[in-house]
JSON list of C-alpha atoms in Angstrom, two decimals:
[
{"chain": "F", "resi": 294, "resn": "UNK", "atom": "CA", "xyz": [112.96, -1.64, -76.08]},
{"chain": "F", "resi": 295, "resn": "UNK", "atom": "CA", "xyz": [113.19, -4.88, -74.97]},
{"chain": "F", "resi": 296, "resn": "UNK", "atom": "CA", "xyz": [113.00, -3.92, -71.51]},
{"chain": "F", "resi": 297, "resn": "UNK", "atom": "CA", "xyz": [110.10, -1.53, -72.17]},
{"chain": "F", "resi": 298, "resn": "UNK", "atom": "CA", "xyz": [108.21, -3.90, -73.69]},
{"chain": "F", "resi": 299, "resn": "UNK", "atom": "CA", "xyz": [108.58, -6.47, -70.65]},
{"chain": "F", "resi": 300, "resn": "UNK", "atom": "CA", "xyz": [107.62, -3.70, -68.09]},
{"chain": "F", "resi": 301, "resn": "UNK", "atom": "CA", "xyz": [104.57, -3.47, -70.19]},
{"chain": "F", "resi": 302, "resn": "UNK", "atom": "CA", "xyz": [103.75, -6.60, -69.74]},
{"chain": "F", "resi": 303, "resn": "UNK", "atom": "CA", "xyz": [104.36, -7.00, -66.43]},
{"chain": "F", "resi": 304, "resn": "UNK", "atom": "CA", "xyz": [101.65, -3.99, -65.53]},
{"chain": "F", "resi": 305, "resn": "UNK", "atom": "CA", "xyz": [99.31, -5.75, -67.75]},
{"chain": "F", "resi": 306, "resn": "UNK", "atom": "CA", "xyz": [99.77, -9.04, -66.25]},
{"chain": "F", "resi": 307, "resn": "UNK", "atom": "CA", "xyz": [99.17, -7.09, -62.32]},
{"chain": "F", "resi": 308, "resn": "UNK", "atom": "CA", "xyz": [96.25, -5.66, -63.82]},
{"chain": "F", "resi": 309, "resn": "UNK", "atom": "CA", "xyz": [94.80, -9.45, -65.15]},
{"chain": "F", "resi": 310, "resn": "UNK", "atom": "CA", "xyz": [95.90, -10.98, -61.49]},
{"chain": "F", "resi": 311, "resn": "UNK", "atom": "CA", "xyz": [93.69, -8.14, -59.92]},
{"chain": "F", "resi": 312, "resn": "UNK", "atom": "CA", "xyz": [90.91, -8.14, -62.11]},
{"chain": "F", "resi": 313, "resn": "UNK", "atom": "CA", "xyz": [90.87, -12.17, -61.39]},
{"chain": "F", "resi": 314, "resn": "UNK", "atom": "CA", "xyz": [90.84, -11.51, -58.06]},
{"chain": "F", "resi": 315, "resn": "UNK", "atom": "CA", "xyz": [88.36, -9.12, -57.38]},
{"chain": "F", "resi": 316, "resn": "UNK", "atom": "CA", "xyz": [86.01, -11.74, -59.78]},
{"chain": "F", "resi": 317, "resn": "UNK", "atom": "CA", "xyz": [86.78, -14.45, -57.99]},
{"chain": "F", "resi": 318, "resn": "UNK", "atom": "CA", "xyz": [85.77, -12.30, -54.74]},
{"chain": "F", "resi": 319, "resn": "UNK", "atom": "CA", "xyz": [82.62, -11.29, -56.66]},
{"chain": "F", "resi": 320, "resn": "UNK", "atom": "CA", "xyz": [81.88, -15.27, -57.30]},
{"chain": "F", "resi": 321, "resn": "UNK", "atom": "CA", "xyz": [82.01, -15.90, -53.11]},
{"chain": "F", "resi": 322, "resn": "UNK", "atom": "CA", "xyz": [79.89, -13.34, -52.53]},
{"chain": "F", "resi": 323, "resn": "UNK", "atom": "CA", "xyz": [77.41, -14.40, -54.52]},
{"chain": "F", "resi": 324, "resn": "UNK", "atom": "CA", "xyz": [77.47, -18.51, -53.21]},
{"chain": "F", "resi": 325, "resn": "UNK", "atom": "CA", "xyz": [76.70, -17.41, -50.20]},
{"chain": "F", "resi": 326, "resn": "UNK", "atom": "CA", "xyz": [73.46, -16.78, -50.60]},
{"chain": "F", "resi": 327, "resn": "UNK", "atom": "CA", "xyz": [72.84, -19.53, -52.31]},
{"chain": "F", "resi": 328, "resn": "UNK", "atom": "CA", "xyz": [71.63, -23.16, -50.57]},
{"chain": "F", "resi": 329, "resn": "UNK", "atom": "CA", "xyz": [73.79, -25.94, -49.84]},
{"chain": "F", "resi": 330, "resn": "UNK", "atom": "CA", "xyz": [72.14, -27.81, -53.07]},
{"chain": "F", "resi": 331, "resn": "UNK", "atom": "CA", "xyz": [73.29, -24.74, -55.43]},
{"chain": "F", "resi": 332, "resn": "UNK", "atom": "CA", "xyz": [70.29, -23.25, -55.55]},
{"chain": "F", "resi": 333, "resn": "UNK", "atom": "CA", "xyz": [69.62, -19.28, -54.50]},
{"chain": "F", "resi": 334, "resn": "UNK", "atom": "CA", "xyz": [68.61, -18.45, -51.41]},
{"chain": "F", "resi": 335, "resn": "UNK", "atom": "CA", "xyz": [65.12, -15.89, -51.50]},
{"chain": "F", "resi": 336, "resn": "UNK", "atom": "CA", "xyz": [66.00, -12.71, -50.07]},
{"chain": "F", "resi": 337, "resn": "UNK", "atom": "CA", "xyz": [64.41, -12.39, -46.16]},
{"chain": "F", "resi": 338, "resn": "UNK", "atom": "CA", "xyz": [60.83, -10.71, -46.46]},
{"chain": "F", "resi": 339, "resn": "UNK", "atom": "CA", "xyz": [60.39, -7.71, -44.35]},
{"chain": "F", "resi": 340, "resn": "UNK", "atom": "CA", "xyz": [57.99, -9.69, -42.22]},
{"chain": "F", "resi": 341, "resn": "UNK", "atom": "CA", "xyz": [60.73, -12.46, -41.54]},
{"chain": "F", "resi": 342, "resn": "UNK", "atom": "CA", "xyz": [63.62, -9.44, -41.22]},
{"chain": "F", "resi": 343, "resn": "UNK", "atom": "CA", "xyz": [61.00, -8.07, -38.34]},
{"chain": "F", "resi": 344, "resn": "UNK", "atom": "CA", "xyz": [60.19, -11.01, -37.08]},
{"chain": "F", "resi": 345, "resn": "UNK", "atom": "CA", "xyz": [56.64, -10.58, -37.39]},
{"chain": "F", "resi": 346, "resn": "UNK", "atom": "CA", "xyz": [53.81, -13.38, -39.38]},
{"chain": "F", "resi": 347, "resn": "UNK", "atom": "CA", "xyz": [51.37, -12.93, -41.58]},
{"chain": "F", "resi": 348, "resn": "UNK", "atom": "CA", "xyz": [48.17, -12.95, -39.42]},
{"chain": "F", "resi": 349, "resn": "UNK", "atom": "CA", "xyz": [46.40, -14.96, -42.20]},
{"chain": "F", "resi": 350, "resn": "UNK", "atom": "CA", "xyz": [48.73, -17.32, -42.79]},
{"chain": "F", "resi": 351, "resn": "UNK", "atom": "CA", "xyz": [50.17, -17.26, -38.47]},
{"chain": "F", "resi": 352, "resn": "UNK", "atom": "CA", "xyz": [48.48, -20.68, -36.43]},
{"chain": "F", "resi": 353, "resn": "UNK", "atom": "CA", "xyz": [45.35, -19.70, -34.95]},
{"chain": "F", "resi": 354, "resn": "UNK", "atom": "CA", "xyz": [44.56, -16.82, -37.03]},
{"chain": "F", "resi": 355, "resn": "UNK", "atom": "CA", "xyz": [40.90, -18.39, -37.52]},
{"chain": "F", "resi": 356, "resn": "UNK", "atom": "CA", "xyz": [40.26, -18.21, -34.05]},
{"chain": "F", "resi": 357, "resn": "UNK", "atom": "CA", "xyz": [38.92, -15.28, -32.67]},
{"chain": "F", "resi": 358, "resn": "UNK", "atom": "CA", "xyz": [40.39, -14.14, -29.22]},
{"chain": "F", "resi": 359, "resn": "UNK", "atom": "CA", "xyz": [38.19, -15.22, -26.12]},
{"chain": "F", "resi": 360, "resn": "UNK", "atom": "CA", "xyz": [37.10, -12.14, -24.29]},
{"chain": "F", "resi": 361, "resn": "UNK", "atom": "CA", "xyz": [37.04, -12.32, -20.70]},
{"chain": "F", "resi": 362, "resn": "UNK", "atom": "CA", "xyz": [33.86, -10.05, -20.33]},
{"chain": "F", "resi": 363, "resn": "UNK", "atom": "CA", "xyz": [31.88, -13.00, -22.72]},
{"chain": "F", "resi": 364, "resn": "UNK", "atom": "CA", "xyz": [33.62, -15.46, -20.19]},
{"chain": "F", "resi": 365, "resn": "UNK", "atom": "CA", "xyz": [32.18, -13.83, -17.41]},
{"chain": "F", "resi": 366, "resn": "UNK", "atom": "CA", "xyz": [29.00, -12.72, -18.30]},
{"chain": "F", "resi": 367, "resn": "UNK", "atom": "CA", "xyz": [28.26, -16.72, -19.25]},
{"chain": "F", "resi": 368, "resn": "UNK", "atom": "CA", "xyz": [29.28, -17.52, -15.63]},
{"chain": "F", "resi": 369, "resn": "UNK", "atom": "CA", "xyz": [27.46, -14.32, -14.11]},
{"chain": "F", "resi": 370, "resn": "UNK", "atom": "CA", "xyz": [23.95, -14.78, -16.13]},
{"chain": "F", "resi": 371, "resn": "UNK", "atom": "CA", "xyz": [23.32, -18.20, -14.50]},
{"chain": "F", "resi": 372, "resn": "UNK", "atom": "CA", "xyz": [23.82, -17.25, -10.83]},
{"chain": "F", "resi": 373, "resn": "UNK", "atom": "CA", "xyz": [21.75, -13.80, -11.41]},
{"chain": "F", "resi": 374, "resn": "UNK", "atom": "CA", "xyz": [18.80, -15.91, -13.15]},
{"chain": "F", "resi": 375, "resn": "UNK", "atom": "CA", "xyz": [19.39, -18.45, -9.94]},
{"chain": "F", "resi": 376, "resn": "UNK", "atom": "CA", "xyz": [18.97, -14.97, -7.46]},
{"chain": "F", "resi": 377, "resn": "UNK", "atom": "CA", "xyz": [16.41, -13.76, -9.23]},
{"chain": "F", "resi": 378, "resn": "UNK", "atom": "CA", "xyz": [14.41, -17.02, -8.50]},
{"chain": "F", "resi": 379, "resn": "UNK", "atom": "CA", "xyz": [15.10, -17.21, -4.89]},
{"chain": "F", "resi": 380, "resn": "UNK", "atom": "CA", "xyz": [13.68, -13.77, -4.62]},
{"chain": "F", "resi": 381, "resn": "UNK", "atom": "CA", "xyz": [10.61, -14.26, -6.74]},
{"chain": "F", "resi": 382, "resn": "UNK", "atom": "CA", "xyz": [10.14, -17.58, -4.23]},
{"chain": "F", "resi": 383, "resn": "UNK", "atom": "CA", "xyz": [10.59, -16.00, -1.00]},
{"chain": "F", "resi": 384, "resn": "UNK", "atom": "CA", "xyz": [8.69, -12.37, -1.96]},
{"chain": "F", "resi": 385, "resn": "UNK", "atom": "CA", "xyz": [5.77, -15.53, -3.04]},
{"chain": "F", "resi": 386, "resn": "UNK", "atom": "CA", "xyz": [6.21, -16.76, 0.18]},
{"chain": "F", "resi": 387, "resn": "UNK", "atom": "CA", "xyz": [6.20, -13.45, 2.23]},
{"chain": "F", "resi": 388, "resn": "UNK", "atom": "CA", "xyz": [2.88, -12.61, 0.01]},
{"chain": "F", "resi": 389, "resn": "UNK", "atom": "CA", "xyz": [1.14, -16.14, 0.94]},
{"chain": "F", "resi": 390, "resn": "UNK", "atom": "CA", "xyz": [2.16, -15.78, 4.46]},
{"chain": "F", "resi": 391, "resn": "UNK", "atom": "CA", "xyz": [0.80, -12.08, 4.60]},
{"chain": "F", "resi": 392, "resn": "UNK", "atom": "CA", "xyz": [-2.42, -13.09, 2.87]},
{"chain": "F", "resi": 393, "resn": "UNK", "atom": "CA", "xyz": [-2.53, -16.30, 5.32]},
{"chain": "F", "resi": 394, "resn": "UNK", "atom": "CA", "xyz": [-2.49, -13.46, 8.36]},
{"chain": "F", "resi": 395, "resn": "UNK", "atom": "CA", "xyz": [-5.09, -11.43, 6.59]},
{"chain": "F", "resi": 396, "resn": "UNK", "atom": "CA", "xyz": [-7.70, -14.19, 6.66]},
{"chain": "F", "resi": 397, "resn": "UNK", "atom": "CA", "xyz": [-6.65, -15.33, 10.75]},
{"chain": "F", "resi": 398, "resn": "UNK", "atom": "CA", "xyz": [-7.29, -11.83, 11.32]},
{"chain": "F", "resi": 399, "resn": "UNK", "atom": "CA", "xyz": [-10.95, -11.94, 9.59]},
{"chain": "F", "resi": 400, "resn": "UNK", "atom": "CA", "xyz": [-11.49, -15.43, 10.64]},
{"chain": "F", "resi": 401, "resn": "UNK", "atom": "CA", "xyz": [-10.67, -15.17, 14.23]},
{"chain": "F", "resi": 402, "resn": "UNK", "atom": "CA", "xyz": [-12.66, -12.03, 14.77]},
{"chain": "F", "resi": 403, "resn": "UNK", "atom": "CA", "xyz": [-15.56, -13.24, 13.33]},
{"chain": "F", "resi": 404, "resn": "UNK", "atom": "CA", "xyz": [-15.08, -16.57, 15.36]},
{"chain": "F", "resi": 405, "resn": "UNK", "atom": "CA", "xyz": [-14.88, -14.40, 18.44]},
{"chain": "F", "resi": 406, "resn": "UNK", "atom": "CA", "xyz": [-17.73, -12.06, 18.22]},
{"chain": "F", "resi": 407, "resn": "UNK", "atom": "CA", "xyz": [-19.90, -15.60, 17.18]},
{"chain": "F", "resi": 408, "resn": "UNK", "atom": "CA", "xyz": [-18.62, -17.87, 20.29]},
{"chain": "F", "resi": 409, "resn": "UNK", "atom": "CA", "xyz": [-19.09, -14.70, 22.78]},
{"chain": "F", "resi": 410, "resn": "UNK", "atom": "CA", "xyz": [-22.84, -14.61, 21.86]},
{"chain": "F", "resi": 411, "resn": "UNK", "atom": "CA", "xyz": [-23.20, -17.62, 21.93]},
{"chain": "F", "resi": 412, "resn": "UNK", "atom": "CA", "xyz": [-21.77, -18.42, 25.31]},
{"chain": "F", "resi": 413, "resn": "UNK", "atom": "CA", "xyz": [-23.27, -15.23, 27.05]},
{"chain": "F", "resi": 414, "resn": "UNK", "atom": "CA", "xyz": [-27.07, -15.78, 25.28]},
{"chain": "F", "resi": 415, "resn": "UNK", "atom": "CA", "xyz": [-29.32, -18.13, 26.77]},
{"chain": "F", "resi": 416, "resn": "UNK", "atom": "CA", "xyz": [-33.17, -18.77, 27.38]},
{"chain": "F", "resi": 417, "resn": "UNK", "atom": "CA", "xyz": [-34.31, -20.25, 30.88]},
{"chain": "F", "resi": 418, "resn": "UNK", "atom": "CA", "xyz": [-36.37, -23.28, 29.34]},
{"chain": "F", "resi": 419, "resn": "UNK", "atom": "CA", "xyz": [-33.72, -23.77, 26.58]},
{"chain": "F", "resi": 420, "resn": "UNK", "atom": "CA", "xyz": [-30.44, -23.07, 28.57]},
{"chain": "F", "resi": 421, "resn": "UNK", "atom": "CA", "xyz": [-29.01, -26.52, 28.58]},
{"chain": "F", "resi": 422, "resn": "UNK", "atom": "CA", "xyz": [-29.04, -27.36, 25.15]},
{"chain": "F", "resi": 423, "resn": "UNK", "atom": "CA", "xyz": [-28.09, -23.84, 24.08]},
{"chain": "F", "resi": 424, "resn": "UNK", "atom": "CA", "xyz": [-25.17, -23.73, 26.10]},
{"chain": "F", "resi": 425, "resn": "UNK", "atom": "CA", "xyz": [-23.87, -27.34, 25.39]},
{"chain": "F", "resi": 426, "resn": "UNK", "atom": "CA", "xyz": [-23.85, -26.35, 21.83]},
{"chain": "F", "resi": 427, "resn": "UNK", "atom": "CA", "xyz": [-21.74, -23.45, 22.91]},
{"chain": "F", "resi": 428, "resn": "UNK", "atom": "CA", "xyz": [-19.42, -25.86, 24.48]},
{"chain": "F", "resi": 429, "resn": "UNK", "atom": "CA", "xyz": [-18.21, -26.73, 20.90]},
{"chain": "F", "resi": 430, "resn": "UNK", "atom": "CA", "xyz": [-16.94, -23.65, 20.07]},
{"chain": "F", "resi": 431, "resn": "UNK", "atom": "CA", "xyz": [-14.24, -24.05, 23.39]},
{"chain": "F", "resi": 432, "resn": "UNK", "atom": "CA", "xyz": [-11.08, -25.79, 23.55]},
{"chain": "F", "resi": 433, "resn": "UNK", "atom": "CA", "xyz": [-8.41, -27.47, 25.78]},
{"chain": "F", "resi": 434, "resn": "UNK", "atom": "CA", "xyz": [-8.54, -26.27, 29.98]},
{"chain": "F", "resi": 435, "resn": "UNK", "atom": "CA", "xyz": [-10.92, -23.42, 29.36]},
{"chain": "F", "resi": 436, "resn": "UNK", "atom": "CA", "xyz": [-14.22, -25.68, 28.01]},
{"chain": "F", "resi": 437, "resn": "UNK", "atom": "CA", "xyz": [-13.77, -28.13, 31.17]},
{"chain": "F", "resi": 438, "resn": "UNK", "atom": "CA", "xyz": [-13.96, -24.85, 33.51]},
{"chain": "F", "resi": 439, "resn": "UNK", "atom": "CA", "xyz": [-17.08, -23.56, 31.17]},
{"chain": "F", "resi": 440, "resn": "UNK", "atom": "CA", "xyz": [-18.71, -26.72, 31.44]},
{"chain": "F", "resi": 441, "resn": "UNK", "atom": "CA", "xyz": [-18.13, -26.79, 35.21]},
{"chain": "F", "resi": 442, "resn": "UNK", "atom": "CA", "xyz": [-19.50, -23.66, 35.64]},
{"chain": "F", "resi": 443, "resn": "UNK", "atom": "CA", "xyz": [-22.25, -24.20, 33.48]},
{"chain": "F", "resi": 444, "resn": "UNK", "atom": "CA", "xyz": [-23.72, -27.33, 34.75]},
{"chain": "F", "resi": 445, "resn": "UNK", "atom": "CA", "xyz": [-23.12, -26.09, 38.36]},
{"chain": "F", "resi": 446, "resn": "UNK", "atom": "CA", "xyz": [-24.04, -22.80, 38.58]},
{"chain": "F", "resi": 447, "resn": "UNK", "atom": "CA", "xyz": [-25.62, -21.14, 35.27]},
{"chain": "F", "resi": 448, "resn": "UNK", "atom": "CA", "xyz": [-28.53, -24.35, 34.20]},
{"chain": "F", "resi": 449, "resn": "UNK", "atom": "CA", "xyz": [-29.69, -24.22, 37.81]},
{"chain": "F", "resi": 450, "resn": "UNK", "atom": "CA", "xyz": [-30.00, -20.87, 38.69]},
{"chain": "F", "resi": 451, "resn": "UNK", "atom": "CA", "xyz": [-31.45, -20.17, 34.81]},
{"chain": "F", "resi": 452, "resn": "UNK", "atom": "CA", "xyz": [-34.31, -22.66, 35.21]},
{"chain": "F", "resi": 453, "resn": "UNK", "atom": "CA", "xyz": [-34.83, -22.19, 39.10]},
{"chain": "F", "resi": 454, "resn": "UNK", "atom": "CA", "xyz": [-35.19, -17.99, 38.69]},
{"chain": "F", "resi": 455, "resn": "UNK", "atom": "CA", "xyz": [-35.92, -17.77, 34.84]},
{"chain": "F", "resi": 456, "resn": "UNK", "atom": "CA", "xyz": [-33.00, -16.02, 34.07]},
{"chain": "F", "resi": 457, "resn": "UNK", "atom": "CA", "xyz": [-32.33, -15.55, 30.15]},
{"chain": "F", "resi": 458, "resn": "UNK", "atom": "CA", "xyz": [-29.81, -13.14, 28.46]},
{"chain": "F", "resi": 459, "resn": "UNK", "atom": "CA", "xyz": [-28.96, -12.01, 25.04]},
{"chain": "F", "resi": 460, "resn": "UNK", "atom": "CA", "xyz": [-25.43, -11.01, 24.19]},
{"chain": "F", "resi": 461, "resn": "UNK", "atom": "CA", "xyz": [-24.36, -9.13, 21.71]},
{"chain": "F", "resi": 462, "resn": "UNK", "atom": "CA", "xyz": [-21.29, -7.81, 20.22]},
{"chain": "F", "resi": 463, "resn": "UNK", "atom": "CA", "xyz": [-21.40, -4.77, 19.10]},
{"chain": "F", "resi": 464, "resn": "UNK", "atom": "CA", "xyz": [-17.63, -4.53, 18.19]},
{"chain": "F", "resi": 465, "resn": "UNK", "atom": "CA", "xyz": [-14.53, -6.50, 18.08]},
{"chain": "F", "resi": 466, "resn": "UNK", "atom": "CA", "xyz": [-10.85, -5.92, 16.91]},
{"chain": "F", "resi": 467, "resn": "UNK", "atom": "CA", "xyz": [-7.97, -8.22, 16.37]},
{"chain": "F", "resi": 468, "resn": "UNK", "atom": "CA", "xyz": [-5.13, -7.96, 18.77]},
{"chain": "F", "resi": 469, "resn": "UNK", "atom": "CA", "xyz": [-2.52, -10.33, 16.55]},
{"chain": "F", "resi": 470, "resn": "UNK", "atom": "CA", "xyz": [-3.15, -13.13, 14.25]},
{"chain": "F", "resi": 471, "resn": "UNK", "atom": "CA", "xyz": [-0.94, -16.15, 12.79]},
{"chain": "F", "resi": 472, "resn": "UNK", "atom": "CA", "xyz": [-2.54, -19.07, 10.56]},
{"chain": "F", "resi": 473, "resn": "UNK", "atom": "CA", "xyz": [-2.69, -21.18, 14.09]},
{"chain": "F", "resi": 474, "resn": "UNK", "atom": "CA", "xyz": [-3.56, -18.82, 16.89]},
{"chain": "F", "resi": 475, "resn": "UNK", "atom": "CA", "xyz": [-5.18, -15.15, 17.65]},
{"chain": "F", "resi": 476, "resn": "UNK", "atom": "CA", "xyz": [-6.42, -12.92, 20.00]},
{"chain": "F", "resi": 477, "resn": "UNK", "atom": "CA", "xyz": [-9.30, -10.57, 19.60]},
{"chain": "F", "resi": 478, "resn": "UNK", "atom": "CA", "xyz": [-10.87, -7.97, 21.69]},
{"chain": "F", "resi": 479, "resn": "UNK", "atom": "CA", "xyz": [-14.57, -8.27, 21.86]},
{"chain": "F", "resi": 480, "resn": "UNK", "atom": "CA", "xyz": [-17.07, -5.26, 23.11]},
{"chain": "F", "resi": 481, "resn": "UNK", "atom": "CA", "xyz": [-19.89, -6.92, 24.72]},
{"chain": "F", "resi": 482, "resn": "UNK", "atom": "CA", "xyz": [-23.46, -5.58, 25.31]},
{"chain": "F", "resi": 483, "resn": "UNK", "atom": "CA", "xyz": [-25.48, -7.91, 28.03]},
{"chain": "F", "resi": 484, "resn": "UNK", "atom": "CA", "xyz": [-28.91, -8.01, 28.43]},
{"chain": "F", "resi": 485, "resn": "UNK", "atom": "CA", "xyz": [-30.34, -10.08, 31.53]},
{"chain": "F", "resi": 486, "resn": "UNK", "atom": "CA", "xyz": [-33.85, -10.61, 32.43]},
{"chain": "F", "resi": 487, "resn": "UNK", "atom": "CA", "xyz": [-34.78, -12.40, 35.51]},
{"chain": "F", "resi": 488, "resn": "UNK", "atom": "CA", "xyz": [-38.91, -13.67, 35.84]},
{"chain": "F", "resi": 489, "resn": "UNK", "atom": "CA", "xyz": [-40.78, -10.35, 35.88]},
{"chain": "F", "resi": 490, "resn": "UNK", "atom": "CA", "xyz": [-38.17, -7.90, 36.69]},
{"chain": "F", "resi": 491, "resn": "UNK", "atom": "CA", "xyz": [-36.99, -5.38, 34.35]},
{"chain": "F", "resi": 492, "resn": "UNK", "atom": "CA", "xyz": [-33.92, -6.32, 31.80]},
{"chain": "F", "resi": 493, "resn": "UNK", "atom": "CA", "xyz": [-30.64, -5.13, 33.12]},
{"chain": "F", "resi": 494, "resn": "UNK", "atom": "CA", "xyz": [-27.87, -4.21, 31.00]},
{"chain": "F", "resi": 495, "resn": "UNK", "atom": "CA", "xyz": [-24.01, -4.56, 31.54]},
{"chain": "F", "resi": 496, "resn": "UNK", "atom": "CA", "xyz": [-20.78, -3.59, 28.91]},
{"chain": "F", "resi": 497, "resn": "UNK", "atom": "CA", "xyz": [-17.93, -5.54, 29.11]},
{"chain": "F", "resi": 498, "resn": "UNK", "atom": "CA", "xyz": [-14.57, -5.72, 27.40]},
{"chain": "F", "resi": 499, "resn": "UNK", "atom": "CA", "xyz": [-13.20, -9.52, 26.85]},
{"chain": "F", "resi": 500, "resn": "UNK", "atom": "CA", "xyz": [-10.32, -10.09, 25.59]},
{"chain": "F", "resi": 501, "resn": "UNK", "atom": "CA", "xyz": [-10.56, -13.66, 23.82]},
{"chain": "F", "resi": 502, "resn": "UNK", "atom": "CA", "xyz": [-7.55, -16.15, 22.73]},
{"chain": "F", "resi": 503, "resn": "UNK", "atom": "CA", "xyz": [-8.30, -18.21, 19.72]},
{"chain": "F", "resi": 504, "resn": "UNK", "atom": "CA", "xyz": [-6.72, -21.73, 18.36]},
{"chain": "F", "resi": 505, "resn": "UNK", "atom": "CA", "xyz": [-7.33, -22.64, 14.87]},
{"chain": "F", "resi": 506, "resn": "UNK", "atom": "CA", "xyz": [-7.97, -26.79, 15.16]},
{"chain": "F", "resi": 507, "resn": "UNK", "atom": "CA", "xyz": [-8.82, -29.10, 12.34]},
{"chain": "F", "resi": 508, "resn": "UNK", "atom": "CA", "xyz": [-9.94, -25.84, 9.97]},
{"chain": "F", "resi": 509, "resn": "UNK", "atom": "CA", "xyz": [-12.26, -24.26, 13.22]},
{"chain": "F", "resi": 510, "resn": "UNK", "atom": "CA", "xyz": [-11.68, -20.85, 15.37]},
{"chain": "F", "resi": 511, "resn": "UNK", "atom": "CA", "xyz": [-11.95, -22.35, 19.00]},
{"chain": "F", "resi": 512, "resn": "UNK", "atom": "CA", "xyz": [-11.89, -20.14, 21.93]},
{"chain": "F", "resi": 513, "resn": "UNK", "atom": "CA", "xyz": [-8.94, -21.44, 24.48]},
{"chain": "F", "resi": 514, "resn": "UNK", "atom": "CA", "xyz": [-9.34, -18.40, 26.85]},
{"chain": "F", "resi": 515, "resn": "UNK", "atom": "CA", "xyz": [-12.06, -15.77, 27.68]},
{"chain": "F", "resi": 516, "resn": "UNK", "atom": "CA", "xyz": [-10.66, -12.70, 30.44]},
{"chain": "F", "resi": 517, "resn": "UNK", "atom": "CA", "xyz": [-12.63, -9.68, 30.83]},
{"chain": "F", "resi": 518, "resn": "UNK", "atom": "CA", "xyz": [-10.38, -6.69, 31.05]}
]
């Protein structure tokens, strides 16, 4: 019995040891998840276990992402506006420039037609101070050879044979215009009497250059064609 009773004992004593042991296990287990102070350690959230932040709560969630397209339509409206400009200045300038061609054209036909009559139209006891006044409407080389001519030839044989002519122009087209210079064609109807004879008449075709000087339509060249 007595050796029963100690073999007994000795299985229940094993079974103590073990249970100990697998307590004691049990107790490491559980400090190590607890901090270095004793205190538990929270389980890792499935954010943290993922790796991934709150976006709330992650730095810069109040700032809303930059978008390239806002970054480059701030950069692209100010060079647009800019081109936009430049053309609505130059199509300005293109329309000033046109409407600047439009009135040479008028001017310098009407400029024409005026100095041609003038010039060609004369009376025999006026003909010097009619054709000095034409003289005004000529510039540069061309009035110093009118003037020649006048004052040589036209005043003397006008007075000594009673010579007067009217001119008239009875059509005239511009040929090309710029604010500064032009060149018309003038039709020109001459009428010529001389003392008692009968009138004559003679058509011509002139074509006369124009300079625009100090705001006035002066004739710089006069070539019948």
């Amino acid at each position: 019995m007595t050796d029963a009773t100690q073999l007994v004992d000795d299985v229940v004593f094993d079974a103590d040891q073990e249970d100990a042991s697998g307590d004691a296990t049990a107790e490491t287990a559980a400090g190590d998840v607890t901090s270095a102070d004793g205190a538990p350690q929270e389980e890792m959230s499935s954010e943290e276990s993922t790796g991934t932040a709150d976006p709330e709560t992650a730095p810069g969630a109040g700032r809303r992402p930059r978008s390239w397209r806002g970054v480059a339509f701030r950069w692209t409206l100010p060079g647009i506006l800019l081109l936009l400009a430049i053309a609505a200045a130059v199509m300005a300038w293109l329309d000033a420039q046109a409407r600047a061609v439009d009135a040479a054209r008028a001017e310098s036909v009407r400029a024409a037609t005026e100095s041609t009559e003038a010039m060609l139209s004369y009376q025999a006891s006026t003909v010097a101070e009619q054709l000095k006044a034409a003289e005004e409407r000529l510039t540069g080389s061309f009035r110093d050879s009118f003037r020649e001519l006048v004052h040589d030839v036209v005043i003397p044989g006008s007075e000594k044979k009673h010579i007067s002519t009217i001119a008239t122009v009875p059509a005239a087209a511009s040929v090309s215009a710029t604010p500064k210079h032009a060149v018309v064609l003038v039709f020109v109807n001459q009428v010529a009497v001389v003392d008692t004879e009968a009138p004559t008449d003679t058509a011509s075709i002139v074509r006369v250059t124009l300079e625009k000087i100090d705001g006035h339509w002066l004739i710089s060249a006069f070539e019948p064609i």
